[in-house]
mmCIF file of C-alpha atoms in Angstrom:
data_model
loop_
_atom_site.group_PDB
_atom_site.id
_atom_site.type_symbol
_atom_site.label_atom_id
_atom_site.label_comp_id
_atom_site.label_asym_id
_atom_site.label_seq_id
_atom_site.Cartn_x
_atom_site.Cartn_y
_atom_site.Cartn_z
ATOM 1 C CA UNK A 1 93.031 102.545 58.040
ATOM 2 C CA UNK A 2 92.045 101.196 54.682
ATOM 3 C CA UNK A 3 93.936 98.353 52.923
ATOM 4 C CA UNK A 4 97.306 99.589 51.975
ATOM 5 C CA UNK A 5 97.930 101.025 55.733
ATOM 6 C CA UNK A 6 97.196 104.882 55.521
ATOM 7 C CA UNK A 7 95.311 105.923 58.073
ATOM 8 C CA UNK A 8 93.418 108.614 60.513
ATOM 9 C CA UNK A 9 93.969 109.124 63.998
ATOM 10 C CA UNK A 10 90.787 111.302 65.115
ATOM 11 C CA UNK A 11 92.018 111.707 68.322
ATOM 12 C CA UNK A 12 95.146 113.704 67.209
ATOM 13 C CA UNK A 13 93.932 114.490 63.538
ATOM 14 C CA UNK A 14 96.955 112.713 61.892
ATOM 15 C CA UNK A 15 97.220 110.478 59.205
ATOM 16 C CA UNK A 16 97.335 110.462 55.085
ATOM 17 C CA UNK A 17 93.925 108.965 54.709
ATOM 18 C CA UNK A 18 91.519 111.903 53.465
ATOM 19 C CA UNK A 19 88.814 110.899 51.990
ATOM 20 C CA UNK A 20 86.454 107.633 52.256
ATOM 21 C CA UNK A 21 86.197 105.634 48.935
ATOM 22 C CA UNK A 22 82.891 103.195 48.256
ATOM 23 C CA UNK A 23 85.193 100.614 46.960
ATOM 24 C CA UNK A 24 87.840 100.560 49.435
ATOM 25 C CA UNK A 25 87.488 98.313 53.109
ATOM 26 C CA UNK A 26 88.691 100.236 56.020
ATOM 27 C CA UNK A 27 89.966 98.999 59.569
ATOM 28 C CA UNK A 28 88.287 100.710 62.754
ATOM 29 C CA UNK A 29 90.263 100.705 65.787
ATOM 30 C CA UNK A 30 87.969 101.471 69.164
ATOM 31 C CA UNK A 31 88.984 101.862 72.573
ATOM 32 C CA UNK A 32 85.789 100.973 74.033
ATOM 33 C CA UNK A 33 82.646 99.418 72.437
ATOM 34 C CA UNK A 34 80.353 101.554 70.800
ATOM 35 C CA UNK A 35 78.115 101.888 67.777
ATOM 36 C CA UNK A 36 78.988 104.059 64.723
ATOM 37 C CA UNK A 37 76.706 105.099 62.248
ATOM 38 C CA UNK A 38 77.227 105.919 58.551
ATOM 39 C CA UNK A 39 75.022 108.186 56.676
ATOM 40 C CA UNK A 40 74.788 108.144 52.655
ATOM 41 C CA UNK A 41 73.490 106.531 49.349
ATOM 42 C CA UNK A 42 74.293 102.942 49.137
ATOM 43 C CA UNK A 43 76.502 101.448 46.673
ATOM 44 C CA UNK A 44 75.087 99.710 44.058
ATOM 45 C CA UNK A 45 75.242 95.868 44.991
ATOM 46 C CA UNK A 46 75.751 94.980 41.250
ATOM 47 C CA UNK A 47 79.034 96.945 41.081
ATOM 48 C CA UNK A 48 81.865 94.221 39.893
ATOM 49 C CA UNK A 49 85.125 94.175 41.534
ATOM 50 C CA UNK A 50 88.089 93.154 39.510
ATOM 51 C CA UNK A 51 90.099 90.953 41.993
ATOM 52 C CA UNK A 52 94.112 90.946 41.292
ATOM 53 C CA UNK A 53 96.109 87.702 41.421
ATOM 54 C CA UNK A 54 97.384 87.589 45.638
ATOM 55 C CA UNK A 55 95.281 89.185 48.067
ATOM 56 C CA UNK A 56 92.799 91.604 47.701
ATOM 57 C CA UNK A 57 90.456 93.676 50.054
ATOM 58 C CA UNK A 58 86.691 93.032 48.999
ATOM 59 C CA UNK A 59 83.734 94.953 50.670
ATOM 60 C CA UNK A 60 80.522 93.153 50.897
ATOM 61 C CA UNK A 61 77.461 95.913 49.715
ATOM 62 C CA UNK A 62 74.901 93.602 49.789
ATOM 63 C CA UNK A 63 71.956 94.659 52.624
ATOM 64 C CA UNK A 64 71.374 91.066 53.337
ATOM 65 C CA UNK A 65 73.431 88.169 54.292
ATOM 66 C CA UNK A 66 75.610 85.539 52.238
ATOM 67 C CA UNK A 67 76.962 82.167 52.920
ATOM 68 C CA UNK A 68 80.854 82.130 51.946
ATOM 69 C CA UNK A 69 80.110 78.919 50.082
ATOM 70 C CA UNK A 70 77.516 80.180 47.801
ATOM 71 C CA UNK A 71 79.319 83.527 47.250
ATOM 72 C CA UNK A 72 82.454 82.123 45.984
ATOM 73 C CA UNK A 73 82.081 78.542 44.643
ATOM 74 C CA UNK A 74 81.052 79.878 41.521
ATOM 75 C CA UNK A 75 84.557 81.354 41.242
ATOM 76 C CA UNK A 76 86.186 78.207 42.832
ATOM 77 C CA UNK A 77 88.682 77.862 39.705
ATOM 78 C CA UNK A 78 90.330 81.195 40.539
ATOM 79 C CA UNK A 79 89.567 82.001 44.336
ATOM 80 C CA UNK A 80 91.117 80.238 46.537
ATOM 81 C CA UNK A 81 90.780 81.299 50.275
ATOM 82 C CA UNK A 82 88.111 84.203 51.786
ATOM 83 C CA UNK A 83 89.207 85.438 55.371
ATOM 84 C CA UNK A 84 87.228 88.309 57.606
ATOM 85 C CA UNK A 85 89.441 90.443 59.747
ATOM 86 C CA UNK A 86 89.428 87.991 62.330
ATOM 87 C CA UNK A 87 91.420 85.463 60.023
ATOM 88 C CA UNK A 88 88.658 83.132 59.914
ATOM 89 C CA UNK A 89 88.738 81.280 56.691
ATOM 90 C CA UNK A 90 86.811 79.256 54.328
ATOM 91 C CA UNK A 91 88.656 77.348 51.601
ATOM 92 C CA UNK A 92 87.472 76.150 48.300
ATOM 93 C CA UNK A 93 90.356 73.508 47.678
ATOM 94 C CA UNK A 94 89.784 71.718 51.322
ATOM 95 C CA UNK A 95 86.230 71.815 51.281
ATOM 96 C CA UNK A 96 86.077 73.368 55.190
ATOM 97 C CA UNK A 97 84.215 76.657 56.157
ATOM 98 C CA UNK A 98 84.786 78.311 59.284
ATOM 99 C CA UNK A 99 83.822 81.364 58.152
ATOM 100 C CA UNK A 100 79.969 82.727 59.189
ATOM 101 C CA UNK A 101 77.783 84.071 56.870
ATOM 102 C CA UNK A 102 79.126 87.600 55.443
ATOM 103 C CA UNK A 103 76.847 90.415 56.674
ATOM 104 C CA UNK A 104 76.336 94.481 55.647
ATOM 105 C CA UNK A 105 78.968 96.820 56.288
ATOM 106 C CA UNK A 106 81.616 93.845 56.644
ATOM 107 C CA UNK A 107 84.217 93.074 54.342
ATOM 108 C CA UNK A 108 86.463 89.898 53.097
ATOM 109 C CA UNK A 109 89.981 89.155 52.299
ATOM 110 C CA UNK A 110 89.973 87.352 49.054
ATOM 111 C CA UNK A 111 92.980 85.316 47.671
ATOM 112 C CA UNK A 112 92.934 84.492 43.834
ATOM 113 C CA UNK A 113 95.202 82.661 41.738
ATOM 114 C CA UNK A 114 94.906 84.906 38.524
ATOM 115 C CA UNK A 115 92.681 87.895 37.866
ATOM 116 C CA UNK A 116 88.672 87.696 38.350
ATOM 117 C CA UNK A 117 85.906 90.135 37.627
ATOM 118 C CA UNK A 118 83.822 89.113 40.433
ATOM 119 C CA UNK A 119 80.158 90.673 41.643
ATOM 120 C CA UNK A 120 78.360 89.428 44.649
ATOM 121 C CA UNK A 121 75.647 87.137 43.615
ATOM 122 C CA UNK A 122 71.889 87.201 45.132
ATOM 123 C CA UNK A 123 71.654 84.468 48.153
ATOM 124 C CA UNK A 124 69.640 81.870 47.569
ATOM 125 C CA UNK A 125 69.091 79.984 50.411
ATOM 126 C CA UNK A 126 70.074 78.088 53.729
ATOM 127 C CA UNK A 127 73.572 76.912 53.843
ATOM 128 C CA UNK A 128 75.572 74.207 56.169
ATOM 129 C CA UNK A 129 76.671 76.429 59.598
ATOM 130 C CA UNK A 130 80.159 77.085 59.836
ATOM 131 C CA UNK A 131 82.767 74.845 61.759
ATOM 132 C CA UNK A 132 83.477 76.354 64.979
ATOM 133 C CA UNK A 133 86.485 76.768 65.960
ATOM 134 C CA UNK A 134 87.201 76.591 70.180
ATOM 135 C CA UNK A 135 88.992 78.582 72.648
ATOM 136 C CA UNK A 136 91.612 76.731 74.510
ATOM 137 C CA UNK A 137 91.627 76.754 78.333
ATOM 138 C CA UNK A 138 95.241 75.800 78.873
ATOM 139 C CA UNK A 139 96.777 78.611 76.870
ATOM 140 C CA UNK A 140 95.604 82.244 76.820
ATOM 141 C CA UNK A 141 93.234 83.490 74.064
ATOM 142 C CA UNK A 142 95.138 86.417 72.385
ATOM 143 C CA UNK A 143 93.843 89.874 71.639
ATOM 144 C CA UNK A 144 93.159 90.739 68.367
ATOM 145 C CA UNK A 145 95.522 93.089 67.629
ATOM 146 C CA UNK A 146 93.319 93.787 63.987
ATOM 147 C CA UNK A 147 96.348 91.783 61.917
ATOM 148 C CA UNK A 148 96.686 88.108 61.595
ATOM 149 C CA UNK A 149 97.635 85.475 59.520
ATOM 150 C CA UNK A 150 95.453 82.004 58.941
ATOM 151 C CA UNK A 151 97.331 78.464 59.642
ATOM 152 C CA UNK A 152 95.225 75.533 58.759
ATOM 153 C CA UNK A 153 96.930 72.366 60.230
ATOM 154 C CA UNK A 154 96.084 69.532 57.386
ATOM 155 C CA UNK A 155 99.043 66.977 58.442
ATOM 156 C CA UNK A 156 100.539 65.496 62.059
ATOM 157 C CA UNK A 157 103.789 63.759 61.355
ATOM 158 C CA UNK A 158 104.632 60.938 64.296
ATOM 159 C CA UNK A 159 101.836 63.257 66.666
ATOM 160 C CA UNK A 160 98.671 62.229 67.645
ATOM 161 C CA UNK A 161 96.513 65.020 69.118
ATOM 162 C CA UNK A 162 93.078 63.998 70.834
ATOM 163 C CA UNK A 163 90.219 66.036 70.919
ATOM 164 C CA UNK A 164 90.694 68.585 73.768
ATOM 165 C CA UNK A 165 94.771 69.200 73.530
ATOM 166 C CA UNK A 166 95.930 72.479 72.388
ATOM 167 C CA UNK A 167 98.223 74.367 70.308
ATOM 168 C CA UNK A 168 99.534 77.549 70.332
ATOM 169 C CA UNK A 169 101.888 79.236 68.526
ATOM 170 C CA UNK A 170 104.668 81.783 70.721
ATOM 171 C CA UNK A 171 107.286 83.935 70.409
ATOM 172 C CA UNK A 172 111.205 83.765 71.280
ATOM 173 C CA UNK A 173 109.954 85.675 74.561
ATOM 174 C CA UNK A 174 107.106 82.450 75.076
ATOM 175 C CA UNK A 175 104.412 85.461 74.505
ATOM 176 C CA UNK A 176 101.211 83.602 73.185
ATOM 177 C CA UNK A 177 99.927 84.728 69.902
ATOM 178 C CA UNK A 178 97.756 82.075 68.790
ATOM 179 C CA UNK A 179 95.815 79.092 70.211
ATOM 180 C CA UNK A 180 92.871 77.022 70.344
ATOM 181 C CA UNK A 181 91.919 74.165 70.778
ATOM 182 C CA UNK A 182 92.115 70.819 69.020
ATOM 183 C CA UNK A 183 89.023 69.687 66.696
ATOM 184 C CA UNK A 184 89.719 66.828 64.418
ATOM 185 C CA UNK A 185 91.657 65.782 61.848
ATOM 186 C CA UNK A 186 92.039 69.567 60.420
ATOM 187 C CA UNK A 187 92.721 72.763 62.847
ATOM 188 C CA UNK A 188 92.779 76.477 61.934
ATOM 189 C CA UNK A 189 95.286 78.756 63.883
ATOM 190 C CA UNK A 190 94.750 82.338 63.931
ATOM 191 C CA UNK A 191 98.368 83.909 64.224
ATOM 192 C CA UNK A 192 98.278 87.782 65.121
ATOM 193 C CA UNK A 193 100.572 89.894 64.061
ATOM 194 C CA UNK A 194 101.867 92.935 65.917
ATOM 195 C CA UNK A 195 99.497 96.328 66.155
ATOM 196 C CA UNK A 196 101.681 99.199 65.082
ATOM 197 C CA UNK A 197 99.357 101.709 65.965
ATOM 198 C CA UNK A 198 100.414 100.942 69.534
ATOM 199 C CA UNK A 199 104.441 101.446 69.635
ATOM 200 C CA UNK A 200 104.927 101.458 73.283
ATOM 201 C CA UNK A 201 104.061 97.606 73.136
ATOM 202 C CA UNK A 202 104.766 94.297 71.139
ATOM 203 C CA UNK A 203 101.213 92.679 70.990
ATOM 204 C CA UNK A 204 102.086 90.383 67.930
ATOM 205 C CA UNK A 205 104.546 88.902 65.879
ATOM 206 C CA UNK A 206 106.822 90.994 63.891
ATOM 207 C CA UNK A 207 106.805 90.827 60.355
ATOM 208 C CA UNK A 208 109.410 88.027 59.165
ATOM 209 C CA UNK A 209 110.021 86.919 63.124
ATOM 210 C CA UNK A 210 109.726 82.601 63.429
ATOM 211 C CA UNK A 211 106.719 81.149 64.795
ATOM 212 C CA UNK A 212 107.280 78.335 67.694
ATOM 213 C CA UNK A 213 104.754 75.808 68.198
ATOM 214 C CA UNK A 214 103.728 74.422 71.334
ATOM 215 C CA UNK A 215 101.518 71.058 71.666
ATOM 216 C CA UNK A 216 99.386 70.825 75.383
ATOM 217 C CA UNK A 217 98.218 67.204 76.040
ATOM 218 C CA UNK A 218 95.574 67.584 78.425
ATOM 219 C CA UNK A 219 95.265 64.050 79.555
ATOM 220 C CA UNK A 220 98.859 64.019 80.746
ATOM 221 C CA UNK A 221 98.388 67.691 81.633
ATOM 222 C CA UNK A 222 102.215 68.448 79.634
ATOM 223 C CA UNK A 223 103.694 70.868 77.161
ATOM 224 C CA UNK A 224 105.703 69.687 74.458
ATOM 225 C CA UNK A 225 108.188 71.283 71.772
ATOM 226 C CA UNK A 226 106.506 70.838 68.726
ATOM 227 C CA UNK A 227 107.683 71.880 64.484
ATOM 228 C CA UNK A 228 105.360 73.218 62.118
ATOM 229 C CA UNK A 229 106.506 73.652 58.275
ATOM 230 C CA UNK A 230 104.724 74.465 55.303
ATOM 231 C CA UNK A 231 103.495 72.474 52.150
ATOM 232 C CA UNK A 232 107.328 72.971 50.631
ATOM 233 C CA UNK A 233 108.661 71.748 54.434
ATOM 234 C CA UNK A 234 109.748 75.117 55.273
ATOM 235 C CA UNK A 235 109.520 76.458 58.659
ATOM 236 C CA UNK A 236 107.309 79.482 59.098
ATOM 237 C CA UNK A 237 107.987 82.828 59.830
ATOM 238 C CA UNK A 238 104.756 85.511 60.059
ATOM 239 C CA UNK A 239 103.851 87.545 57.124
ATOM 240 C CA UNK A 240 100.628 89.827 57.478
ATOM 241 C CA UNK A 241 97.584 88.166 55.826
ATOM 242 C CA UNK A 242 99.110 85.162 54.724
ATOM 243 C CA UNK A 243 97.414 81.891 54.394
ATOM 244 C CA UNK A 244 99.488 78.731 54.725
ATOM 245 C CA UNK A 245 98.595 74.743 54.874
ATOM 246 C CA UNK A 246 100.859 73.058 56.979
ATOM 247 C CA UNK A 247 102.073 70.055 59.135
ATOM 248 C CA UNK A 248 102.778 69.534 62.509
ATOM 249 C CA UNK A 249 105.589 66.750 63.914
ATOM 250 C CA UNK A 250 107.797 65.774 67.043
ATOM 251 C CA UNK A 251 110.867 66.365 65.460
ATOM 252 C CA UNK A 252 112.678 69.388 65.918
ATOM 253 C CA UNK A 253 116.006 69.542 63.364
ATOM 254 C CA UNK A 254 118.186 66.999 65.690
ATOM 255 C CA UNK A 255 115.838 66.578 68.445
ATOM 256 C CA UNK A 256 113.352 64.017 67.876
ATOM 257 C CA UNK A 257 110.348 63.246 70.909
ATOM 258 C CA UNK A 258 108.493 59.827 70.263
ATOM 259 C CA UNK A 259 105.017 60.143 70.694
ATOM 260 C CA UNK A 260 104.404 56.853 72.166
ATOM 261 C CA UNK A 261 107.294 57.705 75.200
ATOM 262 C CA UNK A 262 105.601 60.824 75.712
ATOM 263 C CA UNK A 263 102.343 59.059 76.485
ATOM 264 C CA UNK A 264 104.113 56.279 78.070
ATOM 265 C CA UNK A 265 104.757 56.153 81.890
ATOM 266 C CA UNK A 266 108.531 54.876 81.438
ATOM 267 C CA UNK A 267 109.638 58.159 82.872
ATOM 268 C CA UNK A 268 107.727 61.557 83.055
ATOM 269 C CA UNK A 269 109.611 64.926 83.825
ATOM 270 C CA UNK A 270 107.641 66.309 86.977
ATOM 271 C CA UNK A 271 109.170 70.244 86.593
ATOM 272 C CA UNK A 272 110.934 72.910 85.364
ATOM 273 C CA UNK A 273 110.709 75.727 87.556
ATOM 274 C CA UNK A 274 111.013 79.105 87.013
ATOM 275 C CA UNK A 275 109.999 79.149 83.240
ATOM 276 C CA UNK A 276 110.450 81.525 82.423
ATOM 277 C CA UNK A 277 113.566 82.382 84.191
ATOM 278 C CA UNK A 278 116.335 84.497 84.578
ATOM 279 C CA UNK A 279 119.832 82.566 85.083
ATOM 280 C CA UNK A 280 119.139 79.028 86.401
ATOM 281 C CA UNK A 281 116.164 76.746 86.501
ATOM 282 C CA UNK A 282 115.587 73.297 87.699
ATOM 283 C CA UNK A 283 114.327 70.412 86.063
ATOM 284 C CA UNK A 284 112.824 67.464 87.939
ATOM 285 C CA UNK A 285 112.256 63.892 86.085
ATOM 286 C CA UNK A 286 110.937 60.693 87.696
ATOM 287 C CA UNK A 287 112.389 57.255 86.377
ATOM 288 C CA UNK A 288 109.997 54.277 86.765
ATOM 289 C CA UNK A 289 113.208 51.722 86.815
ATOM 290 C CA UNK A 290 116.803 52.659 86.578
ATOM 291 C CA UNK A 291 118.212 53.870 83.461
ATOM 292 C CA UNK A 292 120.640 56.097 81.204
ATOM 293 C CA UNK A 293 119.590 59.612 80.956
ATOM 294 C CA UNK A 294 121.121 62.743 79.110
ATOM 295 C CA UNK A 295 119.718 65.834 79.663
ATOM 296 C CA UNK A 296 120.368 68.358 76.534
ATOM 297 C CA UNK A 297 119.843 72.145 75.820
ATOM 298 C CA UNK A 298 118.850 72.832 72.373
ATOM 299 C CA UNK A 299 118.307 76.267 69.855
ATOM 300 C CA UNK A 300 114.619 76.147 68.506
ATOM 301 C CA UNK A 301 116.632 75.709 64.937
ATOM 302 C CA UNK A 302 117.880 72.528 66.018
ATOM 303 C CA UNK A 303 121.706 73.061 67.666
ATOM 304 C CA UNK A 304 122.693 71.198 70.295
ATOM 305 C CA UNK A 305 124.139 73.748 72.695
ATOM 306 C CA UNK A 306 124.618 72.109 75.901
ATOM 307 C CA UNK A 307 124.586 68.419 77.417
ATOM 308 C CA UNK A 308 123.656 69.668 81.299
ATOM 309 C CA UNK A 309 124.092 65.376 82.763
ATOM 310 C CA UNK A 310 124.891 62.124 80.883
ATOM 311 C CA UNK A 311 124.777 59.024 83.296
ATOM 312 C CA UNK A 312 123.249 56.374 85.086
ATOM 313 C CA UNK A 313 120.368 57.231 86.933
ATOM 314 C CA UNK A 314 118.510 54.728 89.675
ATOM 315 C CA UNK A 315 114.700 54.478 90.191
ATOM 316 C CA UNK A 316 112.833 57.872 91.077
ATOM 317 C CA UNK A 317 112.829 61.503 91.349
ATOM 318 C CA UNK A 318 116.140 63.428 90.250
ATOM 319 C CA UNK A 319 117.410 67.168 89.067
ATOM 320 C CA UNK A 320 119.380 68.754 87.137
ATOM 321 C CA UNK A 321 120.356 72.440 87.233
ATOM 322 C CA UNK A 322 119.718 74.120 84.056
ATOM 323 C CA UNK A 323 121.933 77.258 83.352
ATOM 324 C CA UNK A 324 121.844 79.700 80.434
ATOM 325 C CA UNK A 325 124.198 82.860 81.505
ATOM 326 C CA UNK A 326 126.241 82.597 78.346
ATOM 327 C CA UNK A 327 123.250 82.902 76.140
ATOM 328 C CA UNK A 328 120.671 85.543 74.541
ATOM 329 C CA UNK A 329 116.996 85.586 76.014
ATOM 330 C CA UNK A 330 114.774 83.742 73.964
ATOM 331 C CA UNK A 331 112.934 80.219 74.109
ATOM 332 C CA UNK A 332 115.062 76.879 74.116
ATOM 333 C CA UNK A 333 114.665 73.253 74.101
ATOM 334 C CA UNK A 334 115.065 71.015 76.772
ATOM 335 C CA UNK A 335 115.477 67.457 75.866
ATOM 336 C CA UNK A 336 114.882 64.575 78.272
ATOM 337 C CA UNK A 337 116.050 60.787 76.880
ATOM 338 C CA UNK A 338 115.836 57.796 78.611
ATOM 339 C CA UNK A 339 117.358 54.540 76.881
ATOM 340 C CA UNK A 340 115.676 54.802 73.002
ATOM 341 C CA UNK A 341 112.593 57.322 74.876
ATOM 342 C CA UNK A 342 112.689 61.533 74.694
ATOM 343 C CA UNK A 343 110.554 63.754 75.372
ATOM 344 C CA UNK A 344 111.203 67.865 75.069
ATOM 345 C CA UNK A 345 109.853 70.647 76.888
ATOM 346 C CA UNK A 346 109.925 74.521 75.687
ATOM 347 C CA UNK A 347 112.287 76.481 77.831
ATOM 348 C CA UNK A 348 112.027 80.374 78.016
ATOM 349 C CA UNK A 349 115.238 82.863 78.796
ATOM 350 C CA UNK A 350 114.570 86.675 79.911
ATOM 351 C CA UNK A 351 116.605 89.211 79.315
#
């Protein structure tokens, strides 16, 4: 499919794309690896592109290899993110490059703030190596479904992650669609979106659907609710291609999880089993000396829906039934407080 979605199915010989254009980028969808080869005159590699303000499609025609970097700091003022198909970005305003060096027959995303006659320059030379950016062994790696959208995590608000946790980002069914795991004091997250050449199956996020965060502390070997908002403080929702800077905090609207408790051995919750589940699970939660606990069910916007106990609870392990029959499947919030001390763990309904 090229860049605007049309498309050609060779299998059943349907689709509005017709002909192949040497300044267009096109999407190839296999079903087992293989190697294609394309016969023809090369394009010239002088040919200048005129780049729209947003997001435009940019093939690379150059027979040897360029360093993001060098290709585009020239046109720094104007261009502000490049992304490859995978969602892999570099970014001229933050300075970070995860991208690797841009090769023949591949192609860029390119994001400018106002129009630019651009032409891929000559390379000149060796060039720092990319960032990497590491799979996460907690969560599983999603498939890349050939749409995505780029987070890049440049704020923690009352969070600290340590090398080693992870992140991923779910839907309201607790399906993982991105994850990896944590670097430093910046993190990209690739977020794919859903494949729609594949109908019989929801392998993404749907355009406009919310994205749910989940933080994995692997010392403590626990989940945790997590929010993640934009540079305005909006909370995100996916959109195909985008490119977004944002923050990530233990607050969720009314439910707020203090990082210190949550590392802190005042009280730990031991289980919630099933989860997912179907109409009742059970949460288990050790107190280290007696105290006051309330147990809470809460929307992912924030609601308070249900208190499930509200007492005083001795030193050890206790339960507490959770039930959901008079509400829609999707993923909730189960907050745990102890005297001034919460933590909250993601909760997932089926259907």
């Amino acid at each position: 499919r090229n860049s605007v979605g049309d498309y050609y199915n060779p299998m059943s010989g349907e689709g509005e794309l017709s002909t192949w254009e040497s300044d267009e980028v096109y999407q190839v969808k296999m079903n087992q690896e293989a190697t294609i080869v394309f016969s023809g005159a090369y394009v010239d590699t002088s040919m200048e592109y005129t780049l729209s303000e947003g997001w435009n499609w940019l093939p690379y025609t150059r027979q040897d290899e360029s360093h993001p970097a060098e290709a585009f700091s020239e046109y720094a003022e104007t261009i502000e993110v490049v992304k490859d198909n995978s969602g892999i970005f570099w970014s001229a305003g933050d300075e970070l490059n995860y991208l690797s060096m841009i090769g023949p027959g591949s192609a860029v995303m390119v994001k400018a703030s106002a129009e630019t006659e651009f032409t891929w320059a000559v390379p000149a030379g060796e060039m720092d190596p990319p960032m990497e950016i590491l799979p996460p062994e907690h969560f599983e790696s999603p498939m890349n479904t050939g749409r995505n959208m780029s987070l890049l995590v440049t704020a923690l608000e009352n969070l600290e992650i340590a090398m080693g946790d992870e992140i991923s980002i779910v839907n309201g069914d607790g399906e993982v669609f991105s994850s990896a795991e944590w670097q430093g004091e910046t993190q990209p997250l690739i977020v794919w979106g859903d494949d729609d050449t594949t109908p019989e199956m929801i392998d993404g996020f749907m355009p406009d659907s919310s994205l749910q965060f989940i933080y994995y502390n692997a010392e403590l070997g626990e989940e945790m609710a997590v929010y993640g908002v934009n540079e305005e403080g909006d909370s995100l929702t996916y959109s195909d291609g985008a490119f977004n800077r944002i923050t990530l905090g233990i607050v969720v609207d009314g439910i707020s999880d203090d990082n210190d408790a949550f590392r802190s051995s005042s009280f730990e919750i031991v289980s919630l089993y099933p989860n997912p589940f179907n109409q009742s699970s059970e949460l288990e939660f050790r107190l280290i000396k007696d105290s006051h606990v309330k147990v809470s069910l809460w929307s992912t916007d924030g609601k308070l829906l249900r208190v499930l106990r509200n007492g005083y609870f001795y030193t050890g392990l206790h339960s507490v039934s959770v039930s959901a029959r008079d509400f829609s499947a999707g993923m909730y919030f189960i907050g745990v407080q102890s005297g001034s001390s919460q933590k909250v763990k993601p909760i997932i309904l089926l259907p």
